[in-house]
CSV table of C-alpha atoms and ligand atoms in Angstrom, one decimal:
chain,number,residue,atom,x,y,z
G,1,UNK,CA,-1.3,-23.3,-25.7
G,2,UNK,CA,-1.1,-21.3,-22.5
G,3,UNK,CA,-3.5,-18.7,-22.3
G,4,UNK,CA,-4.3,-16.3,-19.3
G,5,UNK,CA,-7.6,-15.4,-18.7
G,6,UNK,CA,-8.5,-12.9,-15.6
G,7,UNK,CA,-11.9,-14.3,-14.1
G,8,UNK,CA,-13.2,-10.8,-12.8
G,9,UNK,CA,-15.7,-12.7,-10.1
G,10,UNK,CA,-12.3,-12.7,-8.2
G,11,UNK,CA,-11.7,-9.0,-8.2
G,12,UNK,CA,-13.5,-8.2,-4.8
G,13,UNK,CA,-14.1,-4.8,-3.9
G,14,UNK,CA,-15.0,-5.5,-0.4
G,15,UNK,CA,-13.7,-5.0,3.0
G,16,UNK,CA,-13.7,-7.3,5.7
G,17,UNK,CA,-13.5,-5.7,8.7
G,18,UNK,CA,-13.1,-6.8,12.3
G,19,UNK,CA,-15.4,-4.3,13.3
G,20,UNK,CA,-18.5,-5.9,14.3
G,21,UNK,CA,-17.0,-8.5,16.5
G,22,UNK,CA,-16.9,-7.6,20.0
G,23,UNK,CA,-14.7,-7.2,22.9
G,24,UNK,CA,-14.3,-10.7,25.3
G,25,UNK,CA,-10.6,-10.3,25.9
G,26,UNK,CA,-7.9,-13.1,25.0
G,27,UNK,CA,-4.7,-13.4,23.4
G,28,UNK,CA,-3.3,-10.2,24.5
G,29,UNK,CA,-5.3,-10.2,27.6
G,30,UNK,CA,-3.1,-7.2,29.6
G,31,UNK,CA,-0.5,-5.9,27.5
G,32,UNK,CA,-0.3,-2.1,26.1
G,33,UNK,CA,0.1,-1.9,22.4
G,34,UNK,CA,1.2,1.4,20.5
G,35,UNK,CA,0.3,0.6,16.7
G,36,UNK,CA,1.0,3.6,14.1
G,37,UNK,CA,-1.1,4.2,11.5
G,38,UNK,CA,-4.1,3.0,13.1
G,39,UNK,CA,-6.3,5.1,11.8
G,40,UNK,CA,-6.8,3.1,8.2
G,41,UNK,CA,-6.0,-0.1,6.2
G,42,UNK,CA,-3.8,-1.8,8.4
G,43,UNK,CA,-3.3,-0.2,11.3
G,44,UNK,CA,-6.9,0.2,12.2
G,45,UNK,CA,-8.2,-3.3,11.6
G,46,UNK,CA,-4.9,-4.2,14.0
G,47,UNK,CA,-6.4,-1.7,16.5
G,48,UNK,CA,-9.2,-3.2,16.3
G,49,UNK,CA,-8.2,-6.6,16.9
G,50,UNK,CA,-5.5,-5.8,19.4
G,51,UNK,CA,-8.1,-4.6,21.8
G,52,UNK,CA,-10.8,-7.0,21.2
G,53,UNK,CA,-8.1,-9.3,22.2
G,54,UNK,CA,-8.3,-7.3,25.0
G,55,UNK,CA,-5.0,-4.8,24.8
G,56,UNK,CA,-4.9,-1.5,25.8
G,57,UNK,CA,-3.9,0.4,22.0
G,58,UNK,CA,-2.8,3.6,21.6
G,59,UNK,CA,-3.7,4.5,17.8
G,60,UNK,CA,-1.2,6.6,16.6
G,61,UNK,CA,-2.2,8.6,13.0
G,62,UNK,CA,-1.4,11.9,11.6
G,63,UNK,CA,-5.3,11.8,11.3
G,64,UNK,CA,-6.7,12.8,14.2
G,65,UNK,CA,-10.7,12.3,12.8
G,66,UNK,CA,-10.5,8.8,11.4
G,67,UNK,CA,-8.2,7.4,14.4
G,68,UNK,CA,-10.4,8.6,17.0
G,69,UNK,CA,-13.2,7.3,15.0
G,70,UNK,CA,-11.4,3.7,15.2
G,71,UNK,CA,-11.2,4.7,19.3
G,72,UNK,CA,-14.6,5.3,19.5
G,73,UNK,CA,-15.6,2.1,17.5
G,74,UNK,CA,-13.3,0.4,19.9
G,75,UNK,CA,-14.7,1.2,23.4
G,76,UNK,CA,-18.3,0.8,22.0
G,77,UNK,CA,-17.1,-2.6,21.6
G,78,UNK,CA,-16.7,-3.0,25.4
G,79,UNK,CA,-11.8,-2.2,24.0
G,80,UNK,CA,-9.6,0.2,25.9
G,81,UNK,CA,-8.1,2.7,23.8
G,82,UNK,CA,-6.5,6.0,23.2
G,83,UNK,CA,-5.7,8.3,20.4
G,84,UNK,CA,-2.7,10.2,20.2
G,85,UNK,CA,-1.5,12.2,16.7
G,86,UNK,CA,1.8,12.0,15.6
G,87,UNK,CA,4.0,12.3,12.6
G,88,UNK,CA,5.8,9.4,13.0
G,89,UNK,CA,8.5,11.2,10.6
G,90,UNK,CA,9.4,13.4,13.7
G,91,UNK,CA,11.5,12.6,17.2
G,92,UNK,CA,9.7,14.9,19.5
G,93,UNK,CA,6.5,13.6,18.5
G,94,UNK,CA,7.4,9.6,18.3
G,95,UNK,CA,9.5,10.2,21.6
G,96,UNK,CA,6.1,11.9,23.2
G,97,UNK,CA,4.0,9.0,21.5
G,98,UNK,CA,6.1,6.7,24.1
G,99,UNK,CA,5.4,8.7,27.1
G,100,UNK,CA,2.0,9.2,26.2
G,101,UNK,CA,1.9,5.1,26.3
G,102,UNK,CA,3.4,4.6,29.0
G,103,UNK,CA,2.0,7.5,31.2
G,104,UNK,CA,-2.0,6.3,30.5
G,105,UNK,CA,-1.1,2.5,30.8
G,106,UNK,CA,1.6,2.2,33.1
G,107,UNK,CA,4.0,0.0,30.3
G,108,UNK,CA,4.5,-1.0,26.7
G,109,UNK,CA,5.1,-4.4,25.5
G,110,UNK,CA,3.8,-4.2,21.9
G,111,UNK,CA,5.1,-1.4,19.6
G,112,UNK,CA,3.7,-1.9,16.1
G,113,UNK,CA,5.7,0.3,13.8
G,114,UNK,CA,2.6,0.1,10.9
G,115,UNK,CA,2.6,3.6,9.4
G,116,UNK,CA,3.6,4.2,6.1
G,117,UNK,CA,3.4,5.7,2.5
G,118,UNK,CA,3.1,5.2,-0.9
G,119,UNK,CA,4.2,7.8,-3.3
G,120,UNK,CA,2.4,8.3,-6.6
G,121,UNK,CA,5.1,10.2,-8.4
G,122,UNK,CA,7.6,7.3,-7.3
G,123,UNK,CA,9.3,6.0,-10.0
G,124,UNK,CA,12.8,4.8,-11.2
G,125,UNK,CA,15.5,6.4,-10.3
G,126,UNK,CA,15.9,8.6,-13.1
G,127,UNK,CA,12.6,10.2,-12.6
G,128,UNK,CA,12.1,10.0,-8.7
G,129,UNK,CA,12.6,13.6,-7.4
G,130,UNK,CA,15.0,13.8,-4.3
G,131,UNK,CA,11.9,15.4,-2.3
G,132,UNK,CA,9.8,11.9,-2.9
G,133,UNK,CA,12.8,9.9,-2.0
G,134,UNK,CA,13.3,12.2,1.5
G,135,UNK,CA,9.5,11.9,2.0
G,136,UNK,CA,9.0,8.2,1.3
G,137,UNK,CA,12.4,7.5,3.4
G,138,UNK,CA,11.4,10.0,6.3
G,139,UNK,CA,8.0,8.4,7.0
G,140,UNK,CA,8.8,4.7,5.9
G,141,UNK,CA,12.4,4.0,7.1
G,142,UNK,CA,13.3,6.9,9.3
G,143,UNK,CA,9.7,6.4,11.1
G,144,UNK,CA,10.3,2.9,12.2
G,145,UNK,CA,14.1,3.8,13.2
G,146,UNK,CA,12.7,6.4,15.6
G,147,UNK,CA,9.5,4.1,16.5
G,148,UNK,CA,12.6,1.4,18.0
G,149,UNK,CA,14.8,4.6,19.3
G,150,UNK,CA,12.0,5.6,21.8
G,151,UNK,CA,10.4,2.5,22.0
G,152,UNK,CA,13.3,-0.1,22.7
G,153,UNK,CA,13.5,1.9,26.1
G,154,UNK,CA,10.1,1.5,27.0
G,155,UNK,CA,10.3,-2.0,26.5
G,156,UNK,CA,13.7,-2.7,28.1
G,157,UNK,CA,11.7,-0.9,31.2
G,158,UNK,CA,9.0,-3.6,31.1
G,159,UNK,CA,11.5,-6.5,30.7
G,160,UNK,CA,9.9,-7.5,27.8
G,161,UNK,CA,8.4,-6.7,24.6
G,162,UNK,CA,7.4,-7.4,20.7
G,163,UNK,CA,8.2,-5.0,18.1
G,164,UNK,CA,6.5,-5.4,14.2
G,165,UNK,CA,7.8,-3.4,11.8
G,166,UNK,CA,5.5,-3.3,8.6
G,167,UNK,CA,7.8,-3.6,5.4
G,168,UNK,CA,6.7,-5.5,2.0
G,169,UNK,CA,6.8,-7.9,0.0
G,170,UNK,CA,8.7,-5.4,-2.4
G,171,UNK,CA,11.6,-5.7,-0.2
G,172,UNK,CA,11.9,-9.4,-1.4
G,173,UNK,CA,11.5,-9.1,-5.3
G,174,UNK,CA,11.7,-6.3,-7.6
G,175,UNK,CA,8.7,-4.6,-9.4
G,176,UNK,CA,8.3,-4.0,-13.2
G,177,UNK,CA,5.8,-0.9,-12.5
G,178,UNK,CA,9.5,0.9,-10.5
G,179,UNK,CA,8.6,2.5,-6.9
G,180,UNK,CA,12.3,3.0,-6.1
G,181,UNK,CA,11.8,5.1,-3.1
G,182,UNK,CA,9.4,2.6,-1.7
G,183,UNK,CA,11.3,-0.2,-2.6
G,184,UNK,CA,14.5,0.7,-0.6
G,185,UNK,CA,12.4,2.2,2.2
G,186,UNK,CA,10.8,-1.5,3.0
G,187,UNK,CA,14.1,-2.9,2.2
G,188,UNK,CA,15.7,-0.9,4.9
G,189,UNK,CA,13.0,-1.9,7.4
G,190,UNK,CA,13.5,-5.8,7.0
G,191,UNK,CA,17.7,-5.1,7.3
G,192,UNK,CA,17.0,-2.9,10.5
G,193,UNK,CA,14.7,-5.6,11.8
G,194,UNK,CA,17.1,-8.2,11.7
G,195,UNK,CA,19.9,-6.5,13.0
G,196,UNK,CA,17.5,-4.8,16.0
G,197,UNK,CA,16.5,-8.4,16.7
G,198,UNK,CA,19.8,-10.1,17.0
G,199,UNK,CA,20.8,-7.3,19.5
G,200,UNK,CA,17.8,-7.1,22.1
G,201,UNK,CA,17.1,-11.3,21.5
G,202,UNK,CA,19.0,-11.8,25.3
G,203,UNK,CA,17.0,-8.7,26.9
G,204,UNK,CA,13.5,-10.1,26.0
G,205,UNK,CA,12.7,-8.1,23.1
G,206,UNK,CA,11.2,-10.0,19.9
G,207,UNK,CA,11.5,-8.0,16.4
G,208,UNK,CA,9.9,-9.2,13.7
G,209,UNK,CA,9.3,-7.7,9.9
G,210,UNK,CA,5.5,-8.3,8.7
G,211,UNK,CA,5.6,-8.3,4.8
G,212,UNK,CA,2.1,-7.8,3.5
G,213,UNK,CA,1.3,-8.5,-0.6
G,214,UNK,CA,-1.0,-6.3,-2.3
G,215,UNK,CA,-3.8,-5.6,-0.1
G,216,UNK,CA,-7.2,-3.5,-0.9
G,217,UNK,CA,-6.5,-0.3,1.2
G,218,UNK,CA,-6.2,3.4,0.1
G,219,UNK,CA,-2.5,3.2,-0.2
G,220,UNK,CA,-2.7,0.8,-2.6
G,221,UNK,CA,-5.8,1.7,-4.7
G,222,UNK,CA,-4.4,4.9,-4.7
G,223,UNK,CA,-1.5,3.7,-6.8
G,224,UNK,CA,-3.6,1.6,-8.5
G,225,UNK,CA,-5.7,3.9,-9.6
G,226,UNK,CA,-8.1,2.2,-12.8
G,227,UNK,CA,-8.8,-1.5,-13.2
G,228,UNK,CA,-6.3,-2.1,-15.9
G,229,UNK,CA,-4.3,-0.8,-13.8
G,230,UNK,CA,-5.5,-3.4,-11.0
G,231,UNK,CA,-6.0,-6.7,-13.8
G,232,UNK,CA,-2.4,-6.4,-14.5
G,233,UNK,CA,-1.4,-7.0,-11.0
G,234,UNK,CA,-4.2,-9.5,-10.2
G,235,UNK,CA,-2.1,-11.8,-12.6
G,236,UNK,CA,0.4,-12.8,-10.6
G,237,UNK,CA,-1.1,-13.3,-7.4
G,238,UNK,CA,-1.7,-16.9,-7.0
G,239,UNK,CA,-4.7,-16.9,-5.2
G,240,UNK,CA,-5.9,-14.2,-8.0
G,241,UNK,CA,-7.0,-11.3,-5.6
G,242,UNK,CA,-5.9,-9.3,-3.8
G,243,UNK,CA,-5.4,-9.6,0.5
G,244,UNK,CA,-7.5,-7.8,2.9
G,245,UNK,CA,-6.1,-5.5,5.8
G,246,UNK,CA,-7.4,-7.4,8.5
G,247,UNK,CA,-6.2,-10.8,7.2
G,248,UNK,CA,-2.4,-9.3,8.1
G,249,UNK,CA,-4.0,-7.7,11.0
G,250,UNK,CA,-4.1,-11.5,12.2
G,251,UNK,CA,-0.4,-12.0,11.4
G,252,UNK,CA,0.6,-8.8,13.5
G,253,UNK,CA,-1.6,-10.8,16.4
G,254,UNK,CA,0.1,-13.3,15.9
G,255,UNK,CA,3.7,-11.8,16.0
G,256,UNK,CA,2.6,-10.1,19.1
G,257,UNK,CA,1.7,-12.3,21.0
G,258,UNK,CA,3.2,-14.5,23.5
G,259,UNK,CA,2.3,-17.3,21.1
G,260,UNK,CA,5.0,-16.4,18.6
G,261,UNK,CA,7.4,-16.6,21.4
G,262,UNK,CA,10.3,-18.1,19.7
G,263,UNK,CA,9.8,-16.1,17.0
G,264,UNK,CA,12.5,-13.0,16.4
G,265,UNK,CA,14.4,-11.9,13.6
G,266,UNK,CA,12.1,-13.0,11.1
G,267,UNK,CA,10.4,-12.1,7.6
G,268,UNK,CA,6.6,-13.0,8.0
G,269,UNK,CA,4.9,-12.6,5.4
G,270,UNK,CA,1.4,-12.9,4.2
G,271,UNK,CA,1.4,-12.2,1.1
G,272,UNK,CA,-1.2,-15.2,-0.6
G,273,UNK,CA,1.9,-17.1,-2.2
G,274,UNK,CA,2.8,-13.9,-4.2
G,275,UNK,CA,6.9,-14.1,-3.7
G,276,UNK,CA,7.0,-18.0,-4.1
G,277,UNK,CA,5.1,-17.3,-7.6
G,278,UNK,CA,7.4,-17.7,-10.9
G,279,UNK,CA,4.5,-18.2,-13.2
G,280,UNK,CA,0.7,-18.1,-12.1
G,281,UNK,CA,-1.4,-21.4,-13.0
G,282,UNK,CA,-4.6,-19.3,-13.5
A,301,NAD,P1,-3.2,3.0,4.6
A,301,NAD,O1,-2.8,4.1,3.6
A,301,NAD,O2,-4.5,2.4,4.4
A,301,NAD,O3,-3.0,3.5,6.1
A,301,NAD,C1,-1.8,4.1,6.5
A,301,NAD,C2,-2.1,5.0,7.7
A,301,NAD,O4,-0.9,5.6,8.1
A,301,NAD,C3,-3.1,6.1,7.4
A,301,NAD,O5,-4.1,6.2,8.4
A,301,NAD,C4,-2.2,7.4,7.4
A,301,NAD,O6,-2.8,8.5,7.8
A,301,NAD,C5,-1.1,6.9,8.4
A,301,NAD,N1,0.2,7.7,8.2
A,301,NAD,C6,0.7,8.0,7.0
A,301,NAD,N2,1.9,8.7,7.2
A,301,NAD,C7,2.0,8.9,8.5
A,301,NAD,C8,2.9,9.5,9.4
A,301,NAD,N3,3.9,10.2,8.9
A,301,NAD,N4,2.7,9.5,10.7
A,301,NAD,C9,1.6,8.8,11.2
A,301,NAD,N5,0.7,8.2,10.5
A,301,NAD,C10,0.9,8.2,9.2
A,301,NAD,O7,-2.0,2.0,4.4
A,301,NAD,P2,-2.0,0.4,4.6
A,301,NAD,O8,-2.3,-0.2,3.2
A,301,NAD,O9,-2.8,0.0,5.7
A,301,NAD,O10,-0.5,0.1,4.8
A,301,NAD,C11,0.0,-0.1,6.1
A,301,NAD,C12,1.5,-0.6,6.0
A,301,NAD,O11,1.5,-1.7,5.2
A,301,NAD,C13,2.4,0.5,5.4
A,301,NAD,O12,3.6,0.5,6.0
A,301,NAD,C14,2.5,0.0,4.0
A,301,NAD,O13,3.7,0.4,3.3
A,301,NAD,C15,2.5,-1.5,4.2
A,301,NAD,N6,2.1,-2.3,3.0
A,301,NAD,C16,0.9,-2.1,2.4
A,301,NAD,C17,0.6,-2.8,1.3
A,301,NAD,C18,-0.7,-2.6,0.5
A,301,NAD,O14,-0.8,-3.2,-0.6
A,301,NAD,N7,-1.6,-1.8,1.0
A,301,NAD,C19,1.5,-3.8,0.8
A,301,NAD,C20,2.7,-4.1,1.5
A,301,NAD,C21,3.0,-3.3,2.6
């Protein structure tokens, strides 16, 4: 008989971090990178990488203590980096993010539009509340739209450029525990990425959609909020835990890169086999 059984040694609590490892320059040895939400999860172990890979980041957070924390930790590592805070829900301030990037570093070739949210009260869509479906669409689609309005400029002026637009693996398959909001919000990111990609692929300009699986940041424990809670969705991961924010901080590298230089349009995910999974062998 089949029988699951949840071994808990796999539920690990901790957070690998890029930052011990110090600055020597390399992959993106000279280029300018804006990353949004770079002061947590995500964004900040990408910030962290960018620069020790030696880019110049602007961290871009609606929290000005934690980001510049993640600038200080940077140029004690030998990085270059800036904080600027923005909503990324509002023009002025993403269009100001842009000069801000471009005035203190000359350029932009990497935007990395990371930022996002998770709404607890996000539910079906006879429960979700118009003002969680405005906020969640606002900040998640409406943030990376303006991110590329301001930013495709930018990088048109440089000749060249990479854009990474965070969406999820929830834009590929539908949830049982309903986030409807959140759901059409990353869903709208991958469609926008494709289309933004098809249109700037002759001017230089590489677009790519980074779809993470359940990771171990504060969005997601937030949601997640008790360990049965957690268990249930340990289940169907095949690799039976859950991913770490700097282990798609390496697939943003990547994507950024000049290695991934034939790479545009596409749905990159890293997301430990979650989306190929029908049933998990446990
Ligand atoms: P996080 O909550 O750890 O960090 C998000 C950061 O974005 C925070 O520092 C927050 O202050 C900032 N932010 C939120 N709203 C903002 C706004 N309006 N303007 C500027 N900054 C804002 O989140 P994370 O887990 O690192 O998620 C990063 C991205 O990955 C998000 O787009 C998220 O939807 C996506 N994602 C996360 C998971 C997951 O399981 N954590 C899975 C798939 C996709």
């Amino acid at each position: 008989m089949f029988t699951r059984t949840l071994k808990t040694s796999v539920i690990s609590l901790g957070y690998r971090s890029f930052s011990n490892i110090k600055s020597s320059g390399g992959r993106l040895d000279g280029k300018v990178a804006i990353i949004t939400g770079g002061a947590d999860g995500v964004g900040k172990e990408s910030s962290l990488l960018f620069a020790k890979e030696g880019a110049k980041v602007l961290v871009v957070d609606l929290d000005a203590n934690k980001g510049n924390s993640v600038v200080s930790q940077i140029k004690s590592n030998g990085g270059n980096a800036y904080f600027f805070q923005a909503d990324i829900s509002q023009a002025a301030q993403v269009k100001e993010m842009i000069e801000v990037a471009e005035k203190n570093y000359g350029k932009l070739d990497i935007l990395f539009n990371n930022a996002g949210i998770m709404i607890s009260e996000d539910d079906d869509s006879i429960n979700t509340t118009e003002e969680v479906w405005d906020k969640t669409m606002n900040v998640n689609l409406k943030g990376v739209f303006l991110g590329c309005k301001y930013g495709i400029p930018a990088l048109l002026r440089n000749g060249k450029g990479s854009i990474i637009n965070t969406a999820s693996f929830v834009a590929l398959m539908g949830a049982a525990t309903p986030q409807i909001a959140y759901t059409a919000s990353k869903g709208g990111v991958l469609a926008m990425t494709r289309e933004l990609a098809v249109i700037h692929a002759k001017q230089g300009i590489r677009v790519n959609a980074l779809c993470p699986g359940p990771l171990r940041t504060e969005l997601l424990d937030k949601f997640l909020s008790t360990d049965e809670k957690r268990n249930r969705r340990l289940v169907h991961l095949p690799m039976g835990r859950f991913g770490y924010a700097n282990e798609v901080a390496n697939g943003a590298l990547f994507l950024a890169s000049d290695e991934s230089s034939y790479v545009t349009a596409s749905t990159f995910l890293v997301d430990g086999g979650l989306t190929a999974s029908y049933v998990t062998a446990i």
